[in-house]
Structure formats: C-alpha cells, structure tokens
Coordinates of C-alpha atoms and ligand atoms in Angstrom, one line a residue:
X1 CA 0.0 0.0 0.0
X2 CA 1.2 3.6 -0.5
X3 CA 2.1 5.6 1.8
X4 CA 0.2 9.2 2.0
X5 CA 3.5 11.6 1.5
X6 CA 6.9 10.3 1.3
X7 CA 9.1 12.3 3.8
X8 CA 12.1 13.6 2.6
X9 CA 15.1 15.4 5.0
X10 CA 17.9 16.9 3.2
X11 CA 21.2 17.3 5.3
X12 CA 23.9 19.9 4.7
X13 CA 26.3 22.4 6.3
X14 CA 28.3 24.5 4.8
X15 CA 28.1 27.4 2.1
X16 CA 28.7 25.4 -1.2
X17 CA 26.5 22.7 0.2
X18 CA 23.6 25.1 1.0
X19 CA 24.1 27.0 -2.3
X20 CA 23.3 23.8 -4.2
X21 CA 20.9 22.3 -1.8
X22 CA 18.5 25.7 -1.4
X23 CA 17.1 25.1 -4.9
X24 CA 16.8 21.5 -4.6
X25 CA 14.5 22.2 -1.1
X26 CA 12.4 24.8 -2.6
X27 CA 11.5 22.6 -6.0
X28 CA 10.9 19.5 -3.7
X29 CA 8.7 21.5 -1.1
X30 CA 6.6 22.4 -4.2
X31 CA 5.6 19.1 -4.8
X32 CA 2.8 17.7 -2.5
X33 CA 3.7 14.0 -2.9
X34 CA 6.7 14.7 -0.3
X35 CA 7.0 16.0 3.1
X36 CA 10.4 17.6 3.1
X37 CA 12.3 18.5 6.4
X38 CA 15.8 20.5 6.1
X39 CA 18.2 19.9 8.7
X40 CA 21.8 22.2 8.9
X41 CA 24.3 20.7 10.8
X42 CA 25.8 24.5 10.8
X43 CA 29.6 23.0 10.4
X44 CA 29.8 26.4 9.0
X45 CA 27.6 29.7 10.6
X46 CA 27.5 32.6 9.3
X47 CA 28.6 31.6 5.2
X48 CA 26.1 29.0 5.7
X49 CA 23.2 31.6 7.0
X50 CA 23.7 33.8 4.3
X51 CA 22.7 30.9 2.0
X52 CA 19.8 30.6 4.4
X53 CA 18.8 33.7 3.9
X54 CA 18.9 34.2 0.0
X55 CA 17.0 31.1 -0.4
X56 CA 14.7 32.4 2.4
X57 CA 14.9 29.0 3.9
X58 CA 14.4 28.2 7.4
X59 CA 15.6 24.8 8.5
X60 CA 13.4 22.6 10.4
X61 CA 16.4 21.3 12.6
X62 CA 19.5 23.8 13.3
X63 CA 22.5 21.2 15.1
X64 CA 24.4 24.5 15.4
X65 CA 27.8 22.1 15.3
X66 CA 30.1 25.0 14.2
X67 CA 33.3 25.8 16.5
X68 CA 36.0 27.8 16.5
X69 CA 39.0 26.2 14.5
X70 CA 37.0 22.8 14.7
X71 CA 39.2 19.7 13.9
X72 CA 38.0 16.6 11.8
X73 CA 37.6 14.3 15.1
X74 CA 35.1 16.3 17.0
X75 CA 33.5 17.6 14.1
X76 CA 33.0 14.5 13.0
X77 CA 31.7 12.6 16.0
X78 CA 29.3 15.9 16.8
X79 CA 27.4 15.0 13.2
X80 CA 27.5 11.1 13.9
X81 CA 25.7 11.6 16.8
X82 CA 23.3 14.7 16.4
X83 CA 21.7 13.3 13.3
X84 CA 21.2 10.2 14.8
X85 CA 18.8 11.6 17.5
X86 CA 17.1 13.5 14.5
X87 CA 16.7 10.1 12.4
X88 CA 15.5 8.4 15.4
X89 CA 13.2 11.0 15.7
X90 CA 11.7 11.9 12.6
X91 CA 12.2 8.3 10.7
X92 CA 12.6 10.0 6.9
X93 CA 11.9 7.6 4.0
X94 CA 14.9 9.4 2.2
X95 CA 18.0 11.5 3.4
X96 CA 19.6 13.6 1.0
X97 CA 23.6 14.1 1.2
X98 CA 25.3 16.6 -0.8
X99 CA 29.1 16.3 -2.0
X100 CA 32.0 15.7 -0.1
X101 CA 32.0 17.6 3.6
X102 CA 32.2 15.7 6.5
X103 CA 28.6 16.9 7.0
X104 CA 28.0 14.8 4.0
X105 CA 30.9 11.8 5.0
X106 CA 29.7 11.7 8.7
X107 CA 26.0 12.4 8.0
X108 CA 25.9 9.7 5.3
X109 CA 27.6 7.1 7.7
X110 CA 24.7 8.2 10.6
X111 CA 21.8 7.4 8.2
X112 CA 23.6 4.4 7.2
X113 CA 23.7 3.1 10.6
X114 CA 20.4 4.5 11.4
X115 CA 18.8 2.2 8.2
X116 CA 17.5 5.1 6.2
X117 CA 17.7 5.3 2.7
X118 CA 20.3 7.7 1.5
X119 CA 20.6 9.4 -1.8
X120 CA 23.8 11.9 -2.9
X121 CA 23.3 15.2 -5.1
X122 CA 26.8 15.3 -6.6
X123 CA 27.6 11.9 -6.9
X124 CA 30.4 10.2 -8.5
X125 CA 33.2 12.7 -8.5
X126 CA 36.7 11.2 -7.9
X127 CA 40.7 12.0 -8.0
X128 CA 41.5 8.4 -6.7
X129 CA 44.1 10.1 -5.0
X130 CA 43.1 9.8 -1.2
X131 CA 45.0 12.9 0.1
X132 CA 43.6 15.9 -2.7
X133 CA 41.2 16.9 -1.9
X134 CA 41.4 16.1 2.0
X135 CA 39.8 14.8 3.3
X136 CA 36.9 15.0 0.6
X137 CA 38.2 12.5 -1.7
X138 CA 37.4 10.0 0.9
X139 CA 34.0 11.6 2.2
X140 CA 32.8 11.1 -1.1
X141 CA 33.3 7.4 -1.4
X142 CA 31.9 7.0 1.7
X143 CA 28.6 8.9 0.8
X144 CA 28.5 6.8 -3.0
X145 CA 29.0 3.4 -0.9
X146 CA 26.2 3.9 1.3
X147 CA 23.8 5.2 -1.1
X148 CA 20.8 4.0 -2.7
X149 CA 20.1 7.4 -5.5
X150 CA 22.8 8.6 -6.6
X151 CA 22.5 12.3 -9.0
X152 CA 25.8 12.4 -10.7
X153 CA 26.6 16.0 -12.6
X154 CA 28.1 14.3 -16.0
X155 CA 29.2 11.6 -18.0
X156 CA 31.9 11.3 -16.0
X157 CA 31.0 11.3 -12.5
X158 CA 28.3 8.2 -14.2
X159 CA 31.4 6.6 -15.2
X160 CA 33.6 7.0 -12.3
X161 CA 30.5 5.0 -10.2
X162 CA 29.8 2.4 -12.9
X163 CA 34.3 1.7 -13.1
X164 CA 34.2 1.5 -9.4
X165 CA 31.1 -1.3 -9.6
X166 CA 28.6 0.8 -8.4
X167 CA 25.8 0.2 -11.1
X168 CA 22.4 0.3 -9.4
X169 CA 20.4 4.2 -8.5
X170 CA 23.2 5.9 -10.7
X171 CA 21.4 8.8 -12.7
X172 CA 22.6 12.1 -14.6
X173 CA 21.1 15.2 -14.0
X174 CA 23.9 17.4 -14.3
X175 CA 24.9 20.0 -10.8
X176 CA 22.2 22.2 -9.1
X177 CA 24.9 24.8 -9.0
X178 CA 23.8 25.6 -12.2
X179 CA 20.1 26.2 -11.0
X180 CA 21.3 28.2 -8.3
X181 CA 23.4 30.5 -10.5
X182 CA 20.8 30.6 -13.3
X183 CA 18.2 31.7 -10.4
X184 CA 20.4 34.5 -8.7
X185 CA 21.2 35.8 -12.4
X186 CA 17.7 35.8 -13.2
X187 CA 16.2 37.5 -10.0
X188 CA 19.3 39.0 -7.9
X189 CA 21.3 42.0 -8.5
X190 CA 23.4 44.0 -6.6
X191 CA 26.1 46.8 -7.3
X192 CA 29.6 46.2 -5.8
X193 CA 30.6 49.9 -5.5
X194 CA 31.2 48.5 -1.2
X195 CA 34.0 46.9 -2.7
X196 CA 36.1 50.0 -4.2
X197 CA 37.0 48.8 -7.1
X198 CA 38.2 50.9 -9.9
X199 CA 36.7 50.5 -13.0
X200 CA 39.4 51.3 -15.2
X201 CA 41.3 47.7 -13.7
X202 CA 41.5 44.4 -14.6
X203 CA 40.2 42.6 -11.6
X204 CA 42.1 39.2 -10.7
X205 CA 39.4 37.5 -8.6
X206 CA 41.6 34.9 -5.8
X207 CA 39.8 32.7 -3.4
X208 CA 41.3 29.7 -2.0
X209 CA 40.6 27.6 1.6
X210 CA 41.7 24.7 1.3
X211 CA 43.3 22.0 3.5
X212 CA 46.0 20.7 1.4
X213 CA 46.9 24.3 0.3
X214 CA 47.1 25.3 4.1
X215 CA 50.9 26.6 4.9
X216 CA 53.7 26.9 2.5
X217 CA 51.5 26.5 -0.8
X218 CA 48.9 29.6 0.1
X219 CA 51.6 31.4 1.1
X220 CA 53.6 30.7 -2.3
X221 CA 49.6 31.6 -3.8
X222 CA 50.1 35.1 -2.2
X223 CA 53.4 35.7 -3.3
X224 CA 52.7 35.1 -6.5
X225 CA 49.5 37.4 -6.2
X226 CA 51.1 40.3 -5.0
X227 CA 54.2 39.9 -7.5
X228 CA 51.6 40.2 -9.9
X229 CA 50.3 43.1 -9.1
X230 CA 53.1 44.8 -8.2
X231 CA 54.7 44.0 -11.8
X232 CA 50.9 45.4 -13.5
X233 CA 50.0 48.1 -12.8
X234 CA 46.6 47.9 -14.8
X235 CA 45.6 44.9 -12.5
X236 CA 44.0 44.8 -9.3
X237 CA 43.5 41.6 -7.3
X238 CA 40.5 41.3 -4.9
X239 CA 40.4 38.2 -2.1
X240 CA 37.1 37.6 -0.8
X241 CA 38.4 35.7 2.5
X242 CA 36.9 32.5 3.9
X243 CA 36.6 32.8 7.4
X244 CA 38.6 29.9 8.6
X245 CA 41.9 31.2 10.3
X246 CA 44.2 28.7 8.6
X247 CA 43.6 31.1 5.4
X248 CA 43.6 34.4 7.2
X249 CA 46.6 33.5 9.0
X250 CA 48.6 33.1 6.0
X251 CA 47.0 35.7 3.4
X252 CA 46.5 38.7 6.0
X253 CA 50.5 38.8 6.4
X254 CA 51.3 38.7 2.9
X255 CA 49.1 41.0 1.1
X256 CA 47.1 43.6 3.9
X257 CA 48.3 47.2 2.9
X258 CA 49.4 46.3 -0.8
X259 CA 48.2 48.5 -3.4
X260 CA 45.4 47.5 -5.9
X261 CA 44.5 44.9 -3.6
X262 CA 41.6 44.5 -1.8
X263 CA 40.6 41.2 1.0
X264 CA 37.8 42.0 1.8
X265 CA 35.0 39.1 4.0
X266 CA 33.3 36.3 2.0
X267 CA 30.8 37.9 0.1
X268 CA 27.1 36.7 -0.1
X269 CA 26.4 34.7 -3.4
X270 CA 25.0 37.4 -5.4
X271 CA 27.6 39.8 -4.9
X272 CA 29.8 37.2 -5.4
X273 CA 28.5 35.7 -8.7
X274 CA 28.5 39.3 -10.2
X275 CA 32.1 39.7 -9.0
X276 CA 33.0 36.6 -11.0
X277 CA 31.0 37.7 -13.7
X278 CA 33.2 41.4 -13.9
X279 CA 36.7 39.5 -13.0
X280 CA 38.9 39.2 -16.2
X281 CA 40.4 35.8 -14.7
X282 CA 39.9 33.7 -11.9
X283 CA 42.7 31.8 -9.6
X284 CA 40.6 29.8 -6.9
X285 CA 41.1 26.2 -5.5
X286 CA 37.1 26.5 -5.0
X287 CA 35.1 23.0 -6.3
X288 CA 32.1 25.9 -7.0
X289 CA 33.4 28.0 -8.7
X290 CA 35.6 26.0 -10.7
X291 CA 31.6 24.9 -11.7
X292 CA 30.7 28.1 -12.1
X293 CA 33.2 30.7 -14.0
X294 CA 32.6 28.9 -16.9
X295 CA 29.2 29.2 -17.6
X296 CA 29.8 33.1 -17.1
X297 CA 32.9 33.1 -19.9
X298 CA 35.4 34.0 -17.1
X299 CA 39.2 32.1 -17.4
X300 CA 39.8 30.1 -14.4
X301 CA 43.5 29.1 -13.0
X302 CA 42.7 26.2 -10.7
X303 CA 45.2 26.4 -7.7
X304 CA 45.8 22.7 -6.9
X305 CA 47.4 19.7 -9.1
X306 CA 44.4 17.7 -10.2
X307 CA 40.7 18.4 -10.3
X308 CA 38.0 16.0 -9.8
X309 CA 35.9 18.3 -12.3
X310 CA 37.9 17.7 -15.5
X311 CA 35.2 18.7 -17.9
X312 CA 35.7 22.2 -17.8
X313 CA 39.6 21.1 -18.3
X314 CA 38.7 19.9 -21.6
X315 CA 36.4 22.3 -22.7
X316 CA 39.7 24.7 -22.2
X317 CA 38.0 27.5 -20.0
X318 CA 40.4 26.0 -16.7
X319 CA 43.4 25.5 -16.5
X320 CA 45.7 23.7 -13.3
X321 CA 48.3 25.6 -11.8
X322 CA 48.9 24.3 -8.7
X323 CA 50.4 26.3 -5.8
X324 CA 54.0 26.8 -7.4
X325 CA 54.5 30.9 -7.5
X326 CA 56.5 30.7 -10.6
X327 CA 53.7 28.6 -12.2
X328 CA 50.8 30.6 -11.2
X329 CA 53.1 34.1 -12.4
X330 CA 53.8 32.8 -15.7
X331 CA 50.2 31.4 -17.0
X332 CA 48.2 34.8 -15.6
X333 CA 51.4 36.9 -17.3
X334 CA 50.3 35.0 -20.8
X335 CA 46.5 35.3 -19.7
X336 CA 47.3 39.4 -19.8
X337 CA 49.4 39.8 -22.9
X338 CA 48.3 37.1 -25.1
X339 CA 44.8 37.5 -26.3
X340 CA 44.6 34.6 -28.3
X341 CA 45.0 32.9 -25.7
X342 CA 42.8 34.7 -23.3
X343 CA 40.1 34.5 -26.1
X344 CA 40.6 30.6 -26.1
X345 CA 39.7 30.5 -22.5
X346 CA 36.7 32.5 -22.1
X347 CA 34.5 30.8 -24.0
X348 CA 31.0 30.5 -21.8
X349 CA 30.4 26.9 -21.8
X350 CA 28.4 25.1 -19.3
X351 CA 29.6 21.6 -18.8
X352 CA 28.1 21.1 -15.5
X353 CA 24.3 21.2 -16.0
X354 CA 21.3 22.8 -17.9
X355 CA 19.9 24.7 -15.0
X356 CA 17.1 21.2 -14.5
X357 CA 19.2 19.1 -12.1
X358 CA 16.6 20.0 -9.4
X359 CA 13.5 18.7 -11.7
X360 CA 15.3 15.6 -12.8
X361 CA 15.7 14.7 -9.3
X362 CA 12.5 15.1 -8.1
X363 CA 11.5 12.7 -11.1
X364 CA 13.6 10.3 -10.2
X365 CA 12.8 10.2 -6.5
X366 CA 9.0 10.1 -7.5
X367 CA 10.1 7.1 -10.1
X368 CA 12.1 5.2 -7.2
X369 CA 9.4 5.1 -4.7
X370 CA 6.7 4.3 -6.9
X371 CA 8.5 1.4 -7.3
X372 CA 9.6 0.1 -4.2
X373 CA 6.1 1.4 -2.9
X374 CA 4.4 -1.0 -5.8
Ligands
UD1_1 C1 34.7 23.0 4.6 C2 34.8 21.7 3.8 C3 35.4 21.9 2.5 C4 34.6 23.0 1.7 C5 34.5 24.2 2.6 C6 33.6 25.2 1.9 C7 35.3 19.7 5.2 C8 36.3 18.8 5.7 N1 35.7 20.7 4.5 O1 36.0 23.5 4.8 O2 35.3 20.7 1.7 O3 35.3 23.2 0.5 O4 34.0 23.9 3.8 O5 33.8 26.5 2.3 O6 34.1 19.5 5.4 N2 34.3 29.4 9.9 C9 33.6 30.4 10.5 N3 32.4 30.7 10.0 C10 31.8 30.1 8.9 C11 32.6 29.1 8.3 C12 33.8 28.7 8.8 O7 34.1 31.1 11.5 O8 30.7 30.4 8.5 C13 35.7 29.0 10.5 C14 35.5 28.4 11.9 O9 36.6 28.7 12.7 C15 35.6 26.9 11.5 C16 36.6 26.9 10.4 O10 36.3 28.1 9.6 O11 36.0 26.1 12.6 C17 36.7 25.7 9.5 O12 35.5 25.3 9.1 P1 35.4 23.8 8.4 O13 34.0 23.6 7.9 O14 35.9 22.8 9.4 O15 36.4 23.8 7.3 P2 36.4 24.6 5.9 O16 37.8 24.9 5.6 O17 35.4 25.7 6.0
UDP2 N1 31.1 31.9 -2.8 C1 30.4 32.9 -2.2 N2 31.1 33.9 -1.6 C2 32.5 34.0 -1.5 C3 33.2 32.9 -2.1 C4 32.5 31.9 -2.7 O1 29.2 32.9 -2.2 O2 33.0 35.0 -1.0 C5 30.4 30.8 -3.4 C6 30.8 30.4 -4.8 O3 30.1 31.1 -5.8 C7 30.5 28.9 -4.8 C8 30.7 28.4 -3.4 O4 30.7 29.6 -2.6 O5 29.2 28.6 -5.2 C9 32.0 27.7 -3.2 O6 32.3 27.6 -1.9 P1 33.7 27.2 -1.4 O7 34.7 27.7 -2.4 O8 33.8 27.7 0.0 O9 33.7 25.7 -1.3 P2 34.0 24.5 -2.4 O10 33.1 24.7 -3.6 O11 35.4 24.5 -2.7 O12 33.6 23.2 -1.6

C-alpha cells in the first residue's frame, strides 16, 4: 500500500553545500507527494546563514555544530551523533547528502547506521588520490558506498561510479549549482561599489581555503599574487576571504596594505556571482566556482594539481596551476598579454548542467518510490 507523503530530509552544512541544496528544497517542497524536512548541521555559521537567507529557507532542525577552528575528530563525532537523535526521531523515507563535507561523510555514515535510505546530489566525482582533496576524496566514497540514489553531474561522474562497480540508482542530472546560479542571475542584482573597485582595472578575482593548500602553498599563492600586481599596474587583485583562520593567517601577512589589492569578508552569493562575472580571470582552489566561471565566460587558474571536475579542463575554460609561485606568475602573465590565448579561455560553456538538475531529481525520486512502494 502507498504511503500518503513520502518524507524527505535533506542534510547539509556549509556554504557550497547550502548553495546547491537551497534550490533543490524549494522545487521539492513544491511538490505535494513529499513531506520535506531541512536539517543544517551549521559545520559552518555565518557563510552558511547567508545561504539561508537568500534562499529564504528556514531549517526545520538547526544542530548548530560549528566551533572555533573545529578539527575533523570532533566535528565528525558531533554529526555522527546529532543526526542520529534526528533520524531516530523523525524516521525520513529518504535523506539527501550533498558532495563531499564531512557533514555529508559523517551524515551519510549516521543514516547508514540509522537504516535510512540515503541518496547523494553530486555523486560520482573522484581524483583516486586519497590525500587531494582532504579529506573529501574520501568523504565522497563513503557517501557513494552507502547510497541508494545517486544524482551524478556528468558523464563522468556516471562513469567513475559504474568503473568502481557501483551500477544500481546511478542517474545524470547534471549539478544544481547551475540552477542556483541561473536563479540568482535571473532574480538578484546587486552593485559592488562596497568593494572600491576601480573601473578602469582588470580585476584578478583569488579565493582559496583549502586543507591541502594550508601553509607553505597559500603562502607561495600570495606571493605570487602580490608579484603580480606589483609587476601590473593595470591589475588589481580582490580576495574575498573564507573565514577559517588557517587562510587568514597566511593571506593577511602577505598581502594587507598592498596597493590594488583589496581582501575584503566572503561575500554573499550574489555579490559574489556578479564579482565573477566582472573579474577578467579567476585563480581559486574553489570545487564551486571552478563549476561556475565557466558558464559566465570568465578564465579560471585552478590552484591545486588535479581536479575531480575535468570537464571544464577539456572544454579549455580552466586550467591547473597548482600552488608553485613561478607557475601561477607565468600562465596569468600569458592570460594578460596574449589575447589569443585569453580569447581561447573564455568561451562560456556550461559543462556542468542545464539549470534542470533540481526537476530531474524530483523525477527520479517520485520514479524510485513508486517502485519500491508497488
Ligand atoms: C569545509 C569543507 C570543504 C569545503 C569548505 C567550503 C570539510 C572537511 N571541509 O572546509 O570541503 O570546501 O567547507 O567552504 O568538510 N568558519 C567560521 N564561520 C563560517 C565558516 C567557517 O568562522 O561560517 C571558520 C571556523 O573557525 C571553523 C573553520 O572556519 O571552525 C573551519 O570550518 P570547516 O567547515 O571545518 O572547514 P572549511 O575549511 O570551511
Ligand atoms: N562563494 C560565495 N562567496 C564567496 C566565495 C564563494 O558565495 O566569498 C560561493 C561560490 O560562488 C561557490 C561556493 O561559494 O558557489 C563555493 O564555496 P567554497 O569555495 O567555499 O567551497 P567548495 O566549492 O570549494 O567546496
């Protein structure tokens, strides 16, 4: 017999999680065949409230896990355990993981335990190198091993599951990150005068957080960064800081009080997709935007050694650089004086989705339980 409403709880935590999650809870509330709690672990706080807010969500459960510096142990454990009480509590017919967090790793392995079914929106991306990303590479299998749906963004993320044995709930709908950009394009604006930027610039736009780069590579990243624009003076770089203080550390040192460059705090996702959308090239060790730049035509330098999104590799618009100074100088150098070249690059191409990811999952959830429910 079927059940009345089939009760869905998405899980996430952080700001790139919440920016492609957001659209997938709004176009699953809309449907009256589900019942669809959010729960926020809050690994992150304020990035992820300002996701929150945008997508004028408010979540059903707040764990409010977020501290100070957290490490992977107690962070971890605090997920593991806090979702449990919710499971235990609410029984969902479905949780919904996203990515590679350890809100998604730990969460995952909680439902697991707890005997709920699982699915995981971004399913299927791999390096096969254990320690880049770290410890996402890792999260990410462990989500894909305990799934039952599995929403994979391409060809290859399909691939990567089927090579690895994992045949059964493995479906394409391409990334929701291109439903959330396509929705703040369409109904979001806002200037960036805050910022003081000078128009008559080229704007290099730098993010970069993460754990592998911590140390000696960002600080070879913001070497190279302020080389650069001490050696073009028609440039100016602009750093949109994550708030974790392994980055600030490092990047505050090097490049506070340097000319025609501007950190400034993480910037709410509409300012920030406009900013990528002015920049004239981006250098980021961001998953997100590496998603995102190209669809909006902007050059991307990737800031690690391998990519576990190598679709927009081969469509030409990114390009790896690792965290070698030298490296990063040289390609951004030929990015400014060769136009060729820069023309080659910023091609707007969108590898990563049509903007429907969130309507082809809701299909295939609806498809999957009218079956089991039969
Ligand atoms: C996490 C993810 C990473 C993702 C990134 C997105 C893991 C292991 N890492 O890394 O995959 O790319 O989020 O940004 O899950 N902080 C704040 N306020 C915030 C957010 C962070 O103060 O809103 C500070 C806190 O001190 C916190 C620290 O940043 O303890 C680290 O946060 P954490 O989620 O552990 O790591 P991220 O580097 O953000
Ligand atoms: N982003 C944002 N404000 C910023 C920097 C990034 O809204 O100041 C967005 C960006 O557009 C992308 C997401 O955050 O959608 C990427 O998050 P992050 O780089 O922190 O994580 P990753 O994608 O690497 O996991």
């Amino acid at each position: 017999m079927k059940k009345e409403k089939i009760k869905i709880a998405l899980v996430f935590g952080t700001r790139p999680e919440a920016i492609k999650m957001c659209p997938l809870v709004k176009k699953l509330k809309e449907n009256i065949s589900f019942n669809v709690i959010t729960i926020v672990t809050a690994q992150h706080r304020q990035m992820l409230d300002s996701v929150l807010e945008l997508f004028e969500i408010k979540p059903d459960y707040d764990l409010n896990l977020m501290k100070p510096n957290q490490d992977l142990w107690n962070l971890s454990s605090d997920i593991l355990l806090s979702l449990k009480d919710v499971f235990d509590k609410e029984k969902p017919d479905l949780v919904l993981f996203h990515g590679d967090t350890t809100t998604a790793g730990m969460g995952a392995l909680s439902a697991f335990y707890s005997r709920v079914k699982i699915a995981h929106v971004e399913a299927g991306l791999r390096t096969f190198d254990k320690n880049y990303p770290f410890p996402e590479e890792i999260n990410r299998v462990i989500v894909d091993s305990v799934c039952d749906l599995m929403f994979c963004p391409t060809d290859k993320s399909v691939l990567n599951l089927h090579n690895s044995g994992i045949k059964k709930g493995v479906y394409k709908t391409g990334n929701t990150v291109i439903d959330a950009l396509l929705y703040v394009v369409k109904n979001k604006n806002t200037n960036l005068d805050f910022i003081g930027l000078n128009k008559n610039l080229k704007t290099i736009l730098l993010t970069s957080h993460r754990r592998e780069n911590f140390g000696k590579p960002l600080e070879n990243i913001c070497l190279a960064a302020r080389e650069l624009v001490e050696n073009n003076k028609d440039i100016q770089l602009v750093y949109p800081m994550h708030l974790n203080p392994n980055v600030r550390n490092t990047v505050i040192p090097i490049l506070k009080d340097i000319e025609r460059v501007k950190l400034i705090e993480p910037l709410d996702y509409v300012p920030f997709c406009n900013l990528m959308k002015q920049s004239h090239i981006i250098l980021t060790d961001s998953g997100g935007v590496q998603e995102e730049a190209p669809s909006l035509g902007v050059p991307v330098l990737v800031l690690r050694d391998e990519t576990e999104r190598p679709e927009a590799l081969e469509y030409g618009c990114v390009k790896l650089v690792g965290a070698n100074k030298e490296k990063i100088i040289k390609e951004v150098q030929n990015l400014l004086c060769n136009k060729e070249e820069y023309q080659k690059m910023s091609k707007a191409v969108n590898p990563y989705g049509d903007g429907h990811a969130c309507e082809y999952i809701e299909k295939i959830i609806l498809q999957y339980f009218d079956e089991i429910q039969e």
